[in-house]
Each structure stands twice: as C-alpha cells, then as structure tokens.
Short mmCIF file of C-alpha atoms in Angstrom, two decimals:
data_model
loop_
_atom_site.label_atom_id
_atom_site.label_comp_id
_atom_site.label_asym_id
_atom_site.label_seq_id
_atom_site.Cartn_x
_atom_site.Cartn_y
_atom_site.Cartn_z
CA UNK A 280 44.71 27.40 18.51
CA UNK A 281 44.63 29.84 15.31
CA UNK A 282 41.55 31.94 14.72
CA UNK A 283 42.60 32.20 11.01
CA UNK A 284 41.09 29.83 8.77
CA UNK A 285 42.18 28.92 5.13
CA UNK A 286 39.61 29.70 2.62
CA UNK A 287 39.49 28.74 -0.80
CA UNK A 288 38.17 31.54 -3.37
CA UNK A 289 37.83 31.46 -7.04
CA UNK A 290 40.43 32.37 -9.48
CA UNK A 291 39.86 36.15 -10.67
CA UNK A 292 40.94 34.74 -14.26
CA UNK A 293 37.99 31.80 -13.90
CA UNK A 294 34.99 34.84 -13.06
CA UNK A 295 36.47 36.81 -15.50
CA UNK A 296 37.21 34.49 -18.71
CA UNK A 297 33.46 34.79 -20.69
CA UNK A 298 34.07 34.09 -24.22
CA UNK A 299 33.40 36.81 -27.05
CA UNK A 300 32.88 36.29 -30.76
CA UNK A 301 30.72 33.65 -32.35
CA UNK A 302 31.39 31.57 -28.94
CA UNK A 303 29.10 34.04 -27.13
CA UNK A 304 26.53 32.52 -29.27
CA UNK A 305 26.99 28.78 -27.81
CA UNK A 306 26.59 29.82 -24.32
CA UNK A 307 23.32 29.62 -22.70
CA UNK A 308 22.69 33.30 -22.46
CA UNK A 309 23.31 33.56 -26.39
CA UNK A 310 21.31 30.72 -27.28
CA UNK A 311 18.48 32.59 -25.51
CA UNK A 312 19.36 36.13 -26.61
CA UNK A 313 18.91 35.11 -30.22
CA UNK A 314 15.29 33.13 -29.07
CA UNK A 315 14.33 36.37 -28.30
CA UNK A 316 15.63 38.26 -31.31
CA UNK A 317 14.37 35.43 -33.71
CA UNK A 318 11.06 35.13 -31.86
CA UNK A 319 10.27 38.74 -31.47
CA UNK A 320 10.96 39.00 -35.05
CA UNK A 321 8.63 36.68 -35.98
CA UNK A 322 5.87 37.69 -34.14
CA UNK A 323 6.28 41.24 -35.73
CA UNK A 324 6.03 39.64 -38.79
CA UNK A 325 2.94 37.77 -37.83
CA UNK A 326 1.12 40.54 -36.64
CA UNK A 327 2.26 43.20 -39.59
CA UNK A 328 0.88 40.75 -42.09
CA UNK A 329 -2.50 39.99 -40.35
CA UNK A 330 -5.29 42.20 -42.36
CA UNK A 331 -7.58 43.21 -39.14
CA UNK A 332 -3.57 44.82 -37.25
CA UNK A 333 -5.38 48.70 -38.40
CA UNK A 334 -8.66 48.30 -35.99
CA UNK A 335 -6.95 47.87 -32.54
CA UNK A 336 -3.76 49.40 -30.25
CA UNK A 337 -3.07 46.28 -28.88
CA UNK A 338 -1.94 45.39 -32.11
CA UNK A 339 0.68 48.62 -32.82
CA UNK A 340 1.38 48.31 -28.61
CA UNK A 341 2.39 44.44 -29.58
CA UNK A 342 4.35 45.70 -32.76
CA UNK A 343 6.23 48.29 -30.83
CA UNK A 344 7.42 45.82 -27.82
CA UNK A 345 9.06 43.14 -30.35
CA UNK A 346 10.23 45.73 -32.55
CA UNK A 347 11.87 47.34 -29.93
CA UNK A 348 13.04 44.42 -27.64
CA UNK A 349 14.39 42.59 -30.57
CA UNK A 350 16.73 45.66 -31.75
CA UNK A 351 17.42 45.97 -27.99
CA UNK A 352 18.28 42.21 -27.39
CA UNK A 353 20.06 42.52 -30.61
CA UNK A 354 22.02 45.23 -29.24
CA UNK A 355 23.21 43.30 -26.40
CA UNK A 356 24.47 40.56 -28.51
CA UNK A 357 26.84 42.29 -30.59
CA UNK A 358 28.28 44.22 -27.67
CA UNK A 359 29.19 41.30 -25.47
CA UNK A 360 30.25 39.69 -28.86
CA UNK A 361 32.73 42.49 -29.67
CA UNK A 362 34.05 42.42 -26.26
CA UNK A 363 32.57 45.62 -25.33
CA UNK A 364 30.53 44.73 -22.41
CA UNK A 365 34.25 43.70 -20.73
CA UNK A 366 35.76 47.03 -21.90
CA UNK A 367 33.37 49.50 -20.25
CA UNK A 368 33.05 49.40 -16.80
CA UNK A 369 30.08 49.83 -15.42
CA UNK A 370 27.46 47.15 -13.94
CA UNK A 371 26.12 45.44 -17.20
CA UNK A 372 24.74 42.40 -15.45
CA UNK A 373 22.48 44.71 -13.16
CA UNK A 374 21.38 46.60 -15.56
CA UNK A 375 20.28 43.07 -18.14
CA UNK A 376 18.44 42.49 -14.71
CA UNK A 377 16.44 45.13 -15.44
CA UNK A 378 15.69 45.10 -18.89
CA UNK A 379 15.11 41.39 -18.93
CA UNK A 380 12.25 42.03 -16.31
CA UNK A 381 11.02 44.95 -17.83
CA UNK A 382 10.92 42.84 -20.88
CA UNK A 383 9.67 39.74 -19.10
CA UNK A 384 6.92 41.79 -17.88
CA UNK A 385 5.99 44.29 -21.19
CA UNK A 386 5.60 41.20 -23.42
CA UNK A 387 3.65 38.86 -20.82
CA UNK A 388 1.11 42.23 -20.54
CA UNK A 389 1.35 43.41 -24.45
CA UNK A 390 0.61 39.19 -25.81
CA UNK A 391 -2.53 39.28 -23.26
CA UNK A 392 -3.42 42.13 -24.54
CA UNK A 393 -3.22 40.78 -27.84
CA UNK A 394 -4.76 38.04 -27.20
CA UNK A 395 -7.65 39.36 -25.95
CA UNK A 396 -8.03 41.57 -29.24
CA UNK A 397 -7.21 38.38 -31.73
CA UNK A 398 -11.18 37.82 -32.54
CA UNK A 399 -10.61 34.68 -33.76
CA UNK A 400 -7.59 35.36 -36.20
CA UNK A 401 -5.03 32.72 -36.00
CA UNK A 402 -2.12 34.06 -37.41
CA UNK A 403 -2.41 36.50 -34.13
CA UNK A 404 -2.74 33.76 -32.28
CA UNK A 405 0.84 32.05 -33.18
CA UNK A 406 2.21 35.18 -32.61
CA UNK A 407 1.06 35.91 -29.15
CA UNK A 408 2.48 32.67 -28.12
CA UNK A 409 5.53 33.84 -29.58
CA UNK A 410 5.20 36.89 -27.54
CA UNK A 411 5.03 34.74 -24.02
CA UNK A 412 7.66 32.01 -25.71
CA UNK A 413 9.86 35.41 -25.32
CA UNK A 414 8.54 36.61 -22.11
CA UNK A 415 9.33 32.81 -20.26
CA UNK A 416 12.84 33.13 -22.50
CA UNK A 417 13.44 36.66 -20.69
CA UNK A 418 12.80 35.53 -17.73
CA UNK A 419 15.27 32.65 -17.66
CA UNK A 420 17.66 35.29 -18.83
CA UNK A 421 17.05 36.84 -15.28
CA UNK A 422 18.61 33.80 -13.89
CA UNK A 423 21.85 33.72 -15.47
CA UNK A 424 21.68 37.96 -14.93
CA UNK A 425 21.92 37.19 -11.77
CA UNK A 426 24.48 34.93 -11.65
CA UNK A 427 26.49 37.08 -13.77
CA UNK A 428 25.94 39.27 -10.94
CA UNK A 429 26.93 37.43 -8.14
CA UNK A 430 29.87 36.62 -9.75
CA UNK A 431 31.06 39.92 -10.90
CA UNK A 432 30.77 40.92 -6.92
CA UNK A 433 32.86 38.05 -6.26
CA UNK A 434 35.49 39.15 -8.71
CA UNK A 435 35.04 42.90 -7.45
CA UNK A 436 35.96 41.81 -4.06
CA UNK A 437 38.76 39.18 -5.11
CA UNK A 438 40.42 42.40 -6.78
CA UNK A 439 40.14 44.23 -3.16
CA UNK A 440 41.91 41.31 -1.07
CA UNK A 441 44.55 41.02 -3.67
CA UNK A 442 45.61 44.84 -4.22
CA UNK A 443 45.07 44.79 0.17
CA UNK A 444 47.46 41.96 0.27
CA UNK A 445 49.86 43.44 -2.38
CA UNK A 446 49.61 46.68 -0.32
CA UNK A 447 50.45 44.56 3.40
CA UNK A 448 53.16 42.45 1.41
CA UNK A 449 55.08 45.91 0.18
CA UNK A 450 54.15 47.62 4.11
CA UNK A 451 56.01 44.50 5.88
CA UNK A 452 58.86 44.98 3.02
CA UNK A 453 59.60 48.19 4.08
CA UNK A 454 59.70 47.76 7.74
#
C-alpha cells in the first residue's frame, strides 16, 4: 500500500488571471470600490452644503474621513485597473485588509458621531446613512480581501512545489 496520495490543486494561471481595465469594474470588488467612492462623495457633498457644518468637529472629522477614503478607494481602483497591483510585489490583499477595516471602523465611529451632532438637519441625516451605507460596503470588501488572500497563499505555495519539482526533475536527470 502507497502512502502517497494524489491531490488535486488549482491551476497557478486560474489564482492568478484577475482581470484589469474597465473589467475590474464588473467584478464584485469594483462594483463595491466605486459604492464607496460614489457614496463617500456624496456624503461630502451633503455635509459641505449643510449651513450649521461651521458649529461642530464632527462635521470637518466626517468631511475629512470621506474626503480621504474616497481619494484612497479611488486610488485603489486605478491601480488594480492599470495592472499595477499585479506588477509590484508585495502583499496588496493584506494590506486592503487593513484599510478596509480601518475604514469600516473610522466611518461607522465618524457617521455616529455625526449623527449625534445633526440637531435635526436632514440633509445630515442622508448623509450619515451614506456614511454607514460605506462602512457595511467596506466591510464586505473585507470578505473578498480575504479571499484574495487566501488565494494569493495558495498561488505562493503552488509556485514553491513547482520550482521544488522542477529542481527534483533536473537532480534525478543528472544522476
């Protein structure tokens, strides 16, 4: 009886084929990377134009987060739609892990600040549920972070067995 037994892995070319251009932008990830853009946008806009934003920090600290998480987001979306996310090696889905959480987290506490601070006004209103519409949009990003993750581990370690099994093939060659 054989201790080996025959396991079937992934292709490297099926973990490692993630579409760039305006295709990025049908995938899951992109549909909810431009939610967030288009959503923190607005709710930038919504608070800017409100006429009490001058009288509390909540307001600026709410104007800051979107401002910054939507160039951020923004970012991210022309880089893995250039290709440059592929190009540069280092780990880009641990590091979205991150920021999406730090996101998640900054807009969930920045809206209930907000929203605290609103007295009434509606137009703040709209835009704090903007502001957690973004932070339940981040957090689903974590997901497929994640799972980008997990599989760029997988492909990682599918490029160790083959370049060990190239390097046994060439060894028993030799001999």
């Amino acid at each position: 009886m054989s201790d080996k037994k025959a396991v079937t892995l992934p292709s490297l070319a099926a973990l490692e084929d993630i579409p760039t251009g305006l295709k990025y932008l049908t995938l899951p990830e992109g549909i909810l990377e431009l939610i967030e853009v288009v959503f923190n946008i607005l709710g930038f806009i919504l608070v800017t134009v409100d006429p009490n934003t001058f009288e509390e920090d909540s307001f600026w600290h709410y104007q800051a987060a979107a401002a910054a998480f939507a160039a951020i987001t923004g970012v991210l979306i022309i880089l893995y739609m250039t290709g440059i996310v592929h190009k540069i090696k280092i780990p880009w889905s641990l590091m979205e892990v991150v920021y999406c959480c730090l996101a998640c987290l900054l807009m969930l506490v920045v809206a209930s600040h907000l929203i605290v601070n609103a007295h009434g006004s509606a137009i703040v209103y709209v835009a704090c549920v903007m502001g957690f519409i973004v932070a339940v949009a981040y957090l689903i990003e974590i997901g497929f972070a994640v799972r980008a993750w997990k599989r760029s581990i997988i492909a990682e370690t599918l490029r160790m067995v083959e370049a060990h099994n190239n390097i046994n093939v060439n060894v028993e060659n030799s001999l």
